[in-house]
PDB file of N, CA and C in Angstrom:
ATOM      1  N   MET T  47      42.910 -17.329 108.990  1.00 83.00           N
ATOM      2  CA  MET T  47      43.867 -17.746 107.982  1.00 83.00           C
ATOM      3  C   MET T  47      44.889 -16.651 107.703  1.00 83.00           C
ATOM      4  N   ILE T  48      44.444 -15.415 107.702  1.00 89.00           N
ATOM      5  CA  ILE T  48      45.347 -14.299 107.414  1.00 89.00           C
ATOM      6  C   ILE T  48      46.390 -14.142 108.514  1.00 89.00           C
ATOM      7  N   ILE T  49      46.022 -14.480 109.753  1.00 88.00           N
ATOM      8  CA  ILE T  49      46.972 -14.401 110.865  1.00 88.00           C
ATOM      9  C   ILE T  49      48.111 -15.392 110.647  1.00 88.00           C
ATOM     10  N   LYS T  50      47.774 -16.588 110.183  1.00 90.00           N
ATOM     11  CA  LYS T  50      48.796 -17.599 109.937  1.00 90.00           C
ATOM     12  C   LYS T  50      49.743 -17.161 108.825  1.00 90.00           C
ATOM     13  N   VAL T  51      49.217 -16.535 107.800  1.00 93.00           N
ATOM     14  CA  VAL T  51      50.050 -16.037 106.703  1.00 93.00           C
ATOM     15  C   VAL T  51      50.982 -14.939 107.211  1.00 93.00           C
ATOM     16  N   ILE T  52      50.455 -14.060 108.044  1.00 92.00           N
ATOM     17  CA  ILE T  52      51.281 -12.980 108.612  1.00 92.00           C
ATOM     18  C   ILE T  52      52.404 -13.559 109.462  1.00 92.00           C
ATOM     19  N   ILE T  53      52.090 -14.563 110.274  1.00 92.00           N
ATOM     20  CA  ILE T  53      53.111 -15.176 111.129  1.00 92.00           C
ATOM     21  C   ILE T  53      54.184 -15.862 110.277  1.00 92.00           C
ATOM     22  N   VAL T  54      53.784 -16.557 109.234  1.00 94.00           N
ATOM     23  CA  VAL T  54      54.763 -17.219 108.359  1.00 94.00           C
ATOM     24  C   VAL T  54      55.642 -16.192 107.656  1.00 94.00           C
ATOM     25  N   LEU T  55      55.065 -15.098 107.188  1.00 95.00           N
ATOM     26  CA  LEU T  55      55.860 -14.048 106.536  1.00 95.00           C
ATOM     27  C   LEU T  55      56.845 -13.414 107.517  1.00 95.00           C
ATOM     28  N   LEU T  56      56.403 -13.189 108.742  1.00 94.00           N
ATOM     29  CA  LEU T  56      57.311 -12.632 109.749  1.00 94.00           C
ATOM     30  C   LEU T  56      58.446 -13.601 110.063  1.00 94.00           C
ATOM     31  N   LEU T  57      58.145 -14.894 110.128  1.00 95.00           N
ATOM     32  CA  LEU T  57      59.197 -15.884 110.378  1.00 95.00           C
ATOM     33  C   LEU T  57      60.196 -15.938 109.226  1.00 95.00           C
ATOM     34  N   MET T  58      59.712 -15.799 107.995  1.00 95.00           N
ATOM     35  CA  MET T  58      60.621 -15.764 106.849  1.00 95.00           C
ATOM     36  C   MET T  58      61.495 -14.512 106.887  1.00 95.00           C
ATOM     37  N   PHE T  59      60.924 -13.381 107.318  1.00 95.00           N
ATOM     38  CA  PHE T  59      61.698 -12.151 107.441  1.00 95.00           C
ATOM     39  C   PHE T  59      62.760 -12.289 108.529  1.00 95.00           C
ATOM     40  N   ILE T  60      62.433 -13.009 109.605  1.00 94.00           N
ATOM     41  CA  ILE T  60      63.406 -13.272 110.673  1.00 94.00           C
ATOM     42  C   ILE T  60      64.577 -14.078 110.121  1.00 94.00           C
ATOM     43  N   LEU T  61      64.276 -15.123 109.354  1.00 95.00           N
ATOM     44  CA  LEU T  61      65.347 -15.929 108.759  1.00 95.00           C
ATOM     45  C   LEU T  61      66.183 -15.113 107.778  1.00 95.00           C
ATOM     46  N   PHE T  62      65.531 -14.232 107.021  1.00 94.00           N
ATOM     47  CA  PHE T  62      66.247 -13.374 106.080  1.00 94.00           C
ATOM     48  C   PHE T  62      67.259 -12.499 106.822  1.00 94.00           C
ATOM     49  N   ASN T  63      66.831 -11.887 107.919  1.00 92.00           N
ATOM     50  CA  ASN T  63      67.740 -11.040 108.699  1.00 92.00           C
ATOM     51  C   ASN T  63      68.854 -11.850 109.337  1.00 92.00           C
ATOM     52  N   LEU T  64      68.545 -13.062 109.759  1.00 92.00           N
ATOM     53  CA  LEU T  64      69.560 -13.921 110.349  1.00 92.00           C
ATOM     54  C   LEU T  64      70.640 -14.268 109.323  1.00 92.00           C
ATOM     55  N   PHE T  65      70.223 -14.585 108.100  1.00 92.00           N
ATOM     56  CA  PHE T  65      71.206 -14.926 107.071  1.00 92.00           C
ATOM     57  C   PHE T  65      71.965 -13.697 106.575  1.00 92.00           C
ATOM     58  N   ARG T  66      71.353 -12.525 106.611  1.00 90.00           N
ATOM     59  CA  ARG T  66      72.107 -11.308 106.261  1.00 90.00           C
ATOM     60  C   ARG T  66      73.185 -11.036 107.282  1.00 90.00           C
ATOM     61  N   ALA T  67      72.875 -11.251 108.562  1.00 89.00           N
ATOM     62  CA  ALA T  67      73.887 -11.079 109.610  1.00 89.00           C
ATOM     63  C   ALA T  67      74.993 -12.118 109.456  1.00 89.00           C
ATOM     64  N   LEU T  68      74.615 -13.348 109.086  1.00 90.00           N
ATOM     65  CA  LEU T  68      75.617 -14.391 108.858  1.00 90.00           C
ATOM     66  C   LEU T  68      76.531 -14.010 107.700  1.00 90.00           C
ATOM     67  N   PHE T  69      75.972 -13.480 106.630  1.00 89.00           N
ATOM     68  CA  PHE T  69      76.772 -13.073 105.471  1.00 89.00           C
ATOM     69  C   PHE T  69      77.765 -11.983 105.855  1.00 89.00           C
ATOM     70  N   ILE T  70      77.317 -11.024 106.652  1.00 87.00           N
ATOM     71  CA  ILE T  70      78.221  -9.944 107.082  1.00 87.00           C
ATOM     72  C   ILE T  70      79.314 -10.504 107.977  1.00 87.00           C
ATOM     73  N   MET T  71      78.956 -11.445 108.849  1.00 88.00           N
ATOM     74  CA  MET T  71      79.948 -12.018 109.759  1.00 88.00           C
ATOM     75  C   MET T  71      80.993 -12.815 108.989  1.00 88.00           C
ATOM     76  N   VAL T  72      80.560 -13.596 108.001  1.00 89.00           N
ATOM     77  CA  VAL T  72      81.495 -14.442 107.258  1.00 89.00           C
ATOM     78  C   VAL T  72      82.350 -13.618 106.301  1.00 89.00           C
ATOM     79  N   SER T  73      81.743 -12.650 105.632  1.00 88.00           N
ATOM     80  CA  SER T  73      82.498 -11.876 104.642  1.00 88.00           C
ATOM     81  C   SER T  73      83.428 -10.858 105.293  1.00 88.00           C
ATOM     82  N   GLY T  74      83.084 -10.382 106.481  1.00 80.00           N
ATOM     83  CA  GLY T  74      83.942  -9.431 107.173  1.00 80.00           C
ATOM     84  C   GLY T  74      83.889  -8.030 106.603  1.00 80.00           C
ATOM     85  N   LYS T  75      82.870  -7.712 105.816  1.00 78.00           N
ATOM     86  CA  LYS T  75      82.746  -6.367 105.249  1.00 78.00           C
ATOM     87  C   LYS T  75      82.360  -5.393 106.363  1.00 78.00           C
ATOM     88  N   THR T  76      83.050  -4.258 106.412  1.00 69.00           N
ATOM     89  CA  THR T  76      82.800  -3.290 107.471  1.00 69.00           C
ATOM     90  C   THR T  76      81.945  -2.111 107.006  1.00 69.00           C
ATOM     91  N   TYR T  77      81.768  -1.931 105.709  1.00 77.00           N
ATOM     92  CA  TYR T  77      80.953  -0.818 105.231  1.00 77.00           C
ATOM     93  C   TYR T  77      79.472  -1.209 105.297  1.00 77.00           C
ATOM     94  N   GLY T  78      78.605  -0.225 105.319  1.00 80.00           N
ATOM     95  CA  GLY T  78      77.171  -0.488 105.408  1.00 80.00           C
ATOM     96  C   GLY T  78      76.742  -0.685 106.850  1.00 80.00           C
ATOM     97  N   ARG T  79      75.646  -1.364 107.022  1.00 84.00           N
ATOM     98  CA  ARG T  79      75.097  -1.580 108.352  1.00 84.00           C
ATOM     99  C   ARG T  79      75.855  -2.695 109.066  1.00 84.00           C
ATOM    100  N   PRO T  80      76.009  -2.574 110.384  1.00 87.00           N
ATOM    101  CA  PRO T  80      76.719  -3.616 111.120  1.00 87.00           C
ATOM    102  C   PRO T  80      75.848  -4.865 111.305  1.00 87.00           C
ATOM    103  N   MET T  81      76.504  -5.933 111.682  1.00 86.00           N
ATOM    104  CA  MET T  81      75.814  -7.193 111.884  1.00 86.00           C
ATOM    105  C   MET T  81      74.780  -7.075 113.006  1.00 86.00           C
ATOM    106  N   SER T  82      75.064  -6.283 114.018  1.00 88.00           N
ATOM    107  CA  SER T  82      74.145  -6.149 115.152  1.00 88.00           C
ATOM    108  C   SER T  82      72.810  -5.535 114.732  1.00 88.00           C
ATOM    109  N   HIS T  83      72.806  -4.756 113.663  1.00 89.00           N
ATOM    110  CA  HIS T  83      71.558  -4.178 113.169  1.00 89.00           C
ATOM    111  C   HIS T  83      70.592  -5.276 112.738  1.00 89.00           C
ATOM    112  N   PHE T  84      71.095  -6.237 111.985  1.00 88.00           N
ATOM    113  CA  PHE T  84      70.237  -7.317 111.492  1.00 88.00           C
ATOM    114  C   PHE T  84      69.858  -8.289 112.609  1.00 88.00           C
ATOM    115  N   LEU T  85      70.771  -8.518 113.548  1.00 91.00           N
ATOM    116  CA  LEU T  85      70.438  -9.377 114.680  1.00 91.00           C
ATOM    117  C   LEU T  85      69.397  -8.721 115.586  1.00 91.00           C
ATOM    118  N   GLY T  86      69.486  -7.414 115.721  1.00 92.00           N
ATOM    119  CA  GLY T  86      68.489  -6.683 116.503  1.00 92.00           C
ATOM    120  C   GLY T  86      67.116  -6.723 115.848  1.00 92.00           C
ATOM    121  N   ARG T  87      67.083  -6.602 114.526  1.00 92.00           N
ATOM    122  CA  ARG T  87      65.803  -6.717 113.817  1.00 92.00           C
ATOM    123  C   ARG T  87      65.218  -8.112 113.969  1.00 92.00           C
ATOM    124  N   ARG T  88      66.089  -9.119 113.975  1.00 93.00           N
ATOM    125  CA  ARG T  88      65.620 -10.493 114.151  1.00 93.00           C
ATOM    126  C   ARG T  88      64.967 -10.663 115.522  1.00 93.00           C
ATOM    127  N   VAL T  89      65.588 -10.119 116.549  1.00 94.00           N
ATOM    128  CA  VAL T  89      65.021 -10.217 117.900  1.00 94.00           C
ATOM    129  C   VAL T  89      63.711  -9.438 117.977  1.00 94.00           C
ATOM    130  N   LEU T  90      63.659  -8.255 117.392  1.00 94.00           N
ATOM    131  CA  LEU T  90      62.443  -7.442 117.415  1.00 94.00           C
ATOM    132  C   LEU T  90      61.287  -8.166 116.735  1.00 94.00           C
ATOM    133  N   PHE T  91      61.531  -8.734 115.575  1.00 95.00           N
ATOM    134  CA  PHE T  91      60.451  -9.422 114.874  1.00 95.00           C
ATOM    135  C   PHE T  91      60.088 -10.753 115.531  1.00 95.00           C
ATOM    136  N   SER T  92      61.014 -11.357 116.258  1.00 95.00           N
ATOM    137  CA  SER T  92      60.676 -12.548 117.036  1.00 95.00           C
ATOM    138  C   SER T  92      59.700 -12.197 118.150  1.00 95.00           C
ATOM    139  N   VAL T  93      59.919 -11.074 118.783  1.00 96.00           N
ATOM    140  CA  VAL T  93      58.997 -10.612 119.824  1.00 96.00           C
ATOM    141  C   VAL T  93      57.639 -10.283 119.210  1.00 96.00           C
ATOM    142  N   ILE T  94      57.640  -9.671 118.043  1.00 95.00           N
ATOM    143  CA  ILE T  94      56.379  -9.341 117.369  1.00 95.00           C
ATOM    144  C   ILE T  94      55.609 -10.609 117.020  1.00 95.00           C
ATOM    145  N   VAL T  95      56.302 -11.652 116.529  1.00 95.00           N
ATOM    146  CA  VAL T  95      55.640 -12.919 116.211  1.00 95.00           C
ATOM    147  C   VAL T  95      55.038 -13.514 117.474  1.00 95.00           C
ATOM    148  N   LEU T  96      55.754 -13.471 118.563  1.00 95.00           N
ATOM    149  CA  LEU T  96      55.259 -14.013 119.822  1.00 95.00           C
ATOM    150  C   LEU T  96      54.014 -13.269 120.298  1.00 95.00           C
ATOM    151  N   VAL T  97      54.039 -11.956 120.228  1.00 95.00           N
ATOM    152  CA  VAL T  97      52.891 -11.151 120.655  1.00 95.00           C
ATOM    153  C   VAL T  97      51.687 -11.396 119.748  1.00 95.00           C
ATOM    154  N   VAL T  98      51.913 -11.469 118.433  1.00 94.00           N
ATOM    155  CA  VAL T  98      50.814 -11.719 117.493  1.00 94.00           C
ATOM    156  C   VAL T  98      50.221 -13.098 117.728  1.00 94.00           C
ATOM    157  N   ALA T  99      51.058 -14.093 117.961  1.00 93.00           N
ATOM    158  CA  ALA T  99      50.554 -15.455 118.179  1.00 93.00           C
ATOM    159  C   ALA T  99      49.745 -15.536 119.471  1.00 93.00           C
ATOM    160  N   ILE T 100      50.231 -14.938 120.540  1.00 93.00           N
ATOM    161  CA  ILE T 100      49.493 -14.956 121.810  1.00 93.00           C
ATOM    162  C   ILE T 100      48.184 -14.193 121.680  1.00 93.00           C
ATOM    163  N   ALA T 101      48.213 -13.037 121.017  1.00 94.00           N
ATOM    164  CA  ALA T 101      46.986 -12.253 120.838  1.00 94.00           C
ATOM    165  C   ALA T 101      45.981 -13.008 119.977  1.00 94.00           C
ATOM    166  N   ALA T 102      46.441 -13.680 118.943  1.00 93.00           N
ATOM    167  CA  ALA T 102      45.531 -14.430 118.073  1.00 93.00           C
ATOM    168  C   ALA T 102      44.888 -15.598 118.818  1.00 93.00           C
ATOM    169  N   VAL T 103      45.641 -16.242 119.696  1.00 92.00           N
ATOM    170  CA  VAL T 103      45.063 -17.337 120.489  1.00 92.00           C
ATOM    171  C   VAL T 103      44.041 -16.779 121.486  1.00 92.00           C
ATOM    172  N   LYS T 104      44.387 -15.698 122.142  1.00 93.00           N
ATOM    173  CA  LYS T 104      43.480 -15.116 123.141  1.00 93.00           C
ATOM    174  C   LYS T 104      42.203 -14.562 122.499  1.00 93.00           C
ATOM    175  N   LEU T 105      42.301 -14.014 121.300  1.00 92.00           N
ATOM    176  CA  LEU T 105      41.131 -13.459 120.623  1.00 92.00           C
ATOM    177  C   LEU T 105      40.339 -14.516 119.862  1.00 92.00           C
ATOM    178  N   GLY T 106      40.892 -15.722 119.750  1.00 89.00           N
ATOM    179  CA  GLY T 106      40.175 -16.812 119.114  1.00 89.00           C
ATOM    180  C   GLY T 106      40.363 -16.921 117.613  1.00 89.00           C
ATOM    181  N   TYR T 107      41.332 -16.199 117.057  1.00 89.00           N
ATOM    182  CA  TYR T 107      41.569 -16.289 115.611  1.00 89.00           C
ATOM    183  C   TYR T 107      42.228 -17.609 115.234  1.00 89.00           C
ATOM    184  N   ILE T 108      43.071 -18.120 116.111  1.00 89.00           N
ATOM    185  CA  ILE T 108      43.666 -19.431 115.907  1.00 89.00           C
ATOM    186  C   ILE T 108      43.433 -20.249 117.171  1.00 89.00           C
ATOM    187  N   LYS T 109      43.401 -21.569 117.001  1.00 87.00           N
ATOM    188  CA  LYS T 109      43.140 -22.449 118.129  1.00 87.00           C
ATOM    189  C   LYS T 109      44.435 -23.135 118.528  1.00 87.00           C
ATOM    190  N   ALA T 110      44.756 -23.076 119.806  1.00 83.00           N
ATOM    191  CA  ALA T 110      45.966 -23.713 120.307  1.00 83.00           C
ATOM    192  C   ALA T 110      45.705 -25.192 120.563  1.00 83.00           C
ATOM    193  N   ASN T 111      46.754 -25.986 120.482  1.00 80.00           N
ATOM    194  CA  ASN T 111      46.633 -27.397 120.812  1.00 80.00           C
ATOM    195  C   ASN T 111      46.403 -27.551 122.305  1.00 80.00           C
ATOM    196  N   SER T 112      45.691 -28.603 122.675  1.00 74.00           N
ATOM    197  CA  SER T 112      45.428 -28.813 124.093  1.00 74.00           C
ATOM    198  C   SER T 112      46.704 -29.226 124.804  1.00 74.00           C
ATOM    199  N   SER T 113      46.773 -28.872 126.051  1.00 70.00           N
ATOM    200  CA  SER T 113      47.944 -29.173 126.853  1.00 70.00           C
ATOM    201  C   SER T 113      47.918 -30.630 127.294  1.00 70.00           C
ATOM    202  N   PRO T 114      49.046 -31.313 127.245  1.00 68.00           N
ATOM    203  CA  PRO T 114      49.055 -32.705 127.704  1.00 68.00           C
ATOM    204  C   PRO T 114      48.905 -32.819 129.222  1.00 68.00           C
ATOM    205  N   ILE T 115      49.070 -31.728 129.933  1.00 70.00           N
ATOM    206  CA  ILE T 115      48.939 -31.750 131.390  1.00 70.00           C
ATOM    207  C   ILE T 115      47.487 -31.937 131.791  1.00 70.00           C
ATOM    208  N   ASN T 116      46.549 -31.372 131.042  1.00 60.00           N
ATOM    209  CA  ASN T 116      45.142 -31.431 131.392  1.00 60.00           C
ATOM    210  C   ASN T 116      44.464 -32.733 130.974  1.00 60.00           C
ATOM    211  N   VAL T 117      45.153 -33.574 130.240  1.00 58.00           N
ATOM    212  CA  VAL T 117      44.572 -34.821 129.754  1.00 58.00           C
ATOM    213  C   VAL T 117      44.462 -35.792 130.919  1.00 58.00           C
ATOM    214  N   THR T 118      43.351 -36.496 130.983  1.00 63.00           N
ATOM    215  CA  THR T 118      43.141 -37.452 132.054  1.00 63.00           C
ATOM    216  C   THR T 118      44.103 -38.626 131.887  1.00 63.00           C
ATOM    217  N   ALA T 119      44.756 -38.987 132.961  1.00 59.00           N
ATOM    218  CA  ALA T 119      45.721 -40.078 132.916  1.00 59.00           C
ATOM    219  C   ALA T 119      45.001 -41.411 132.998  1.00 59.00           C
ATOM    220  N   HIS T 120      45.456 -42.365 132.217  1.00 64.00           N
ATOM    221  CA  HIS T 120      44.928 -43.716 132.261  1.00 64.00           C
ATOM    222  C   HIS T 120      45.872 -44.559 133.111  1.00 64.00           C
ATOM    223  N   ILE T 121      45.336 -45.167 134.139  1.00 69.00           N
ATOM    224  CA  ILE T 121      46.158 -45.946 135.051  1.00 69.00           C
ATOM    225  C   ILE T 121      45.830 -47.419 134.870  1.00 69.00           C
ATOM    226  N   GLN T 122      46.857 -48.220 134.680  1.00 67.00           N
ATOM    227  CA  GLN T 122      46.681 -49.656 134.558  1.00 67.00           C
ATOM    228  C   GLN T 122      47.090 -50.306 135.869  1.00 67.00           C
ATOM    229  N   THR T 123      46.269 -51.219 136.324  1.00 69.00           N
ATOM    230  CA  THR T 123      46.627 -51.969 137.516  1.00 69.00           C
ATOM    231  C   THR T 123      46.635 -53.443 137.174  1.00 69.00           C
ATOM    232  N   GLN T 124      47.593 -54.153 137.702  1.00 64.00           N
ATOM    233  CA  GLN T 124      47.692 -55.582 137.478  1.00 64.00           C
ATOM    234  C   GLN T 124      47.318 -56.294 138.773  1.00 64.00           C
ATOM    235  N   ILE T 125      46.399 -57.213 138.661  1.00 69.00           N
ATOM    236  CA  ILE T 125      45.931 -57.934 139.834  1.00 69.00           C
ATOM    237  C   ILE T 125      46.230 -59.414 139.647  1.00 69.00           C
ATOM    238  N   ASN T 126      46.936 -59.969 140.604  1.00 63.00           N
ATOM    239  CA  ASN T 126      47.247 -61.402 140.638  1.00 63.00           C
ATOM    240  C   ASN T 126      47.797 -61.914 139.301  1.00 63.00           C
ATOM    241  N   THR T 127      48.801 -61.253 138.798  1.00 65.00           N
ATOM    242  CA  THR T 127      49.374 -61.700 137.529  1.00 65.00           C
ATOM    243  C   THR T 127      50.378 -62.821 137.721  1.00 65.00           C
ATOM    244  N   ALA T 128      50.929 -62.938 138.898  1.00 64.00           N
ATOM    245  CA  ALA T 128      51.888 -64.013 139.159  1.00 64.00           C
ATOM    246  C   ALA T 128      51.761 -64.446 140.612  1.00 64.00           C
ATOM    247  N   ILE T 129      52.014 -65.686 140.857  1.00 63.00           N
ATOM    248  CA  ILE T 129      51.979 -66.193 142.221  1.00 63.00           C
ATOM    249  C   ILE T 129      53.368 -65.995 142.818  1.00 63.00           C
ATOM    250  N   PRO T 130      53.459 -65.218 143.894  1.00 61.00           N
ATOM    251  CA  PRO T 130      54.781 -64.976 144.478  1.00 61.00           C
ATOM    252  C   PRO T 130      55.324 -66.241 145.134  1.00 61.00           C
ATOM    253  N   HIS T 131      56.613 -66.440 145.048  1.00 59.00           N
ATOM    254  CA  HIS T 131      57.265 -67.546 145.712  1.00 59.00           C
ATOM    255  C   HIS T 131      58.659 -67.118 146.122  1.00 59.00           C
ATOM    256  N   GLN T 132      59.187 -67.782 147.088  1.00 62.00           N
ATOM    257  CA  GLN T 132      60.518 -67.445 147.560  1.00 62.00           C
ATOM    258  C   GLN T 132      61.557 -68.016 146.622  1.00 62.00           C
ATOM    259  N   GLN T 133      62.592 -67.238 146.423  1.00 60.00           N
ATOM    260  CA  GLN T 133      63.690 -67.724 145.598  1.00 60.00           C
ATOM    261  C   GLN T 133      64.895 -67.966 146.485  1.00 60.00           C
ATOM    262  N   ASN T 134      65.562 -69.040 146.224  1.00 62.00           N
ATOM    263  CA  ASN T 134      66.844 -69.265 146.867  1.00 62.00           C
ATOM    264  C   ASN T 134      67.832 -69.660 145.786  1.00 62.00           C
ATOM    265  N   ALA T 135      68.957 -70.102 146.186  1.00 58.00           N
ATOM    266  CA  ALA T 135      70.003 -70.417 145.208  1.00 58.00           C
ATOM    267  C   ALA T 135      69.596 -71.554 144.284  1.00 58.00           C
ATOM    268  N   ASN T 136      68.720 -72.431 144.714  1.00 60.00           N
ATOM    269  CA  ASN T 136      68.333 -73.575 143.901  1.00 60.00           C
ATOM    270  C   ASN T 136      67.238 -73.239 142.887  1.00 60.00           C
ATOM    271  N   THR T 137      66.450 -72.188 143.111  1.00 57.00           N
ATOM    272  CA  THR T 137      65.328 -71.902 142.225  1.00 57.00           C
ATOM    273  C   THR T 137      65.645 -70.855 141.164  1.00 57.00           C
ATOM    274  N   LYS T 138      66.776 -70.198 141.252  1.00 55.00           N
ATOM    275  CA  LYS T 138      67.132 -69.191 140.249  1.00 55.00           C
ATOM    276  C   LYS T 138      67.461 -69.866 138.930  1.00 55.00           C
ATOM    277  N   GLN T 139      67.095 -69.212 137.838  1.00 58.00           N
ATOM    278  CA  GLN T 139      67.390 -69.763 136.528  1.00 58.00           C
ATOM    279  C   GLN T 139      68.875 -69.632 136.240  1.00 58.00           C
ATOM    280  N   GLN T 140      69.398 -70.650 135.611  1.00 55.00           N
ATOM    281  CA  GLN T 140      70.803 -70.642 135.253  1.00 55.00           C
ATOM    282  C   GLN T 140      71.007 -69.770 134.015  1.00 55.00           C
ATOM    283  N   LEU T 141      72.113 -69.057 133.988  1.00 59.00           N
ATOM    284  CA  LEU T 141      72.435 -68.224 132.843  1.00 59.00           C
ATOM    285  C   LEU T 141      72.829 -69.100 131.673  1.00 59.00           C
ATOM    286  N   GLU T 142      72.405 -68.707 130.491  1.00 61.00           N
ATOM    287  CA  GLU T 142      72.771 -69.456 129.302  1.00 61.00           C
ATOM    288  C   GLU T 142      74.164 -69.045 128.868  1.00 61.00           C
ATOM    289  N   THR T 143      74.919 -70.002 128.433  1.00 61.00           N
ATOM    290  CA  THR T 143      76.259 -69.698 127.953  1.00 61.00           C
ATOM    291  C   THR T 143      76.320 -70.009 126.468  1.00 61.00           C
ATOM    292  N   GLN T 144      77.046 -69.205 125.771  1.00 58.00           N
ATOM    293  CA  GLN T 144      77.212 -69.401 124.340  1.00 58.00           C
ATOM    294  C   GLN T 144      78.688 -69.433 124.014  1.00 58.00           C
ATOM    295  N   SER T 145      79.007 -70.222 123.051  1.00 59.00           N
ATOM    296  CA  SER T 145      80.388 -70.266 122.604  1.00 59.00           C
ATOM    297  C   SER T 145      80.621 -69.131 121.622  1.00 59.00           C
ATOM    298  N   ALA T 146      81.781 -68.533 121.726  1.00 62.00           N
ATOM    299  CA  ALA T 146      82.105 -67.450 120.824  1.00 62.00           C
ATOM    300  C   ALA T 146      82.403 -67.961 119.418  1.00 62.00           C
ATOM    301  N   PHE T 147      82.775 -69.221 119.322  1.00 59.00           N
ATOM    302  CA  PHE T 147      83.113 -69.789 118.027  1.00 59.00           C
ATOM    303  C   PHE T 147      82.027 -70.781 117.631  1.00 59.00           C
ATOM    304  N   LEU T 148      81.506 -70.617 116.462  1.00 56.00           N
ATOM    305  CA  LEU T 148      80.519 -71.569 115.955  1.00 56.00           C
ATOM    306  C   LEU T 148      81.214 -72.515 114.996  1.00 56.00           C
ATOM    307  N   TRP T 149      81.338 -73.780 115.347  1.00 54.00           N
ATOM    308  CA  TRP T 149      82.047 -74.750 114.508  1.00 54.00           C
ATOM    309  C   TRP T 149      81.097 -75.390 113.580  1.00 54.00           C
TER     310      TRP T 149
END
């Protein structure tokens, strides 16, 4: 449970840095730290979240969802559902026509 809380806090910190960089970009203020500082922190903490999540799955602290690739496929087969027959110009169904105006 503590791993999940840590991951959520790190994700919130990533969003915080992203919005700080957005604020600097929109306001155009040049004093203080540059926008790249906050974007770099966002990338660094994204990598940390990824490493923590992979380590937690490998160590068994959290359980990953099963992969849909490993699930056994269910195959449906249809046997004798229709009797085949030859179609020619006389056996095709006529298209229905509708009037555009309803009187």
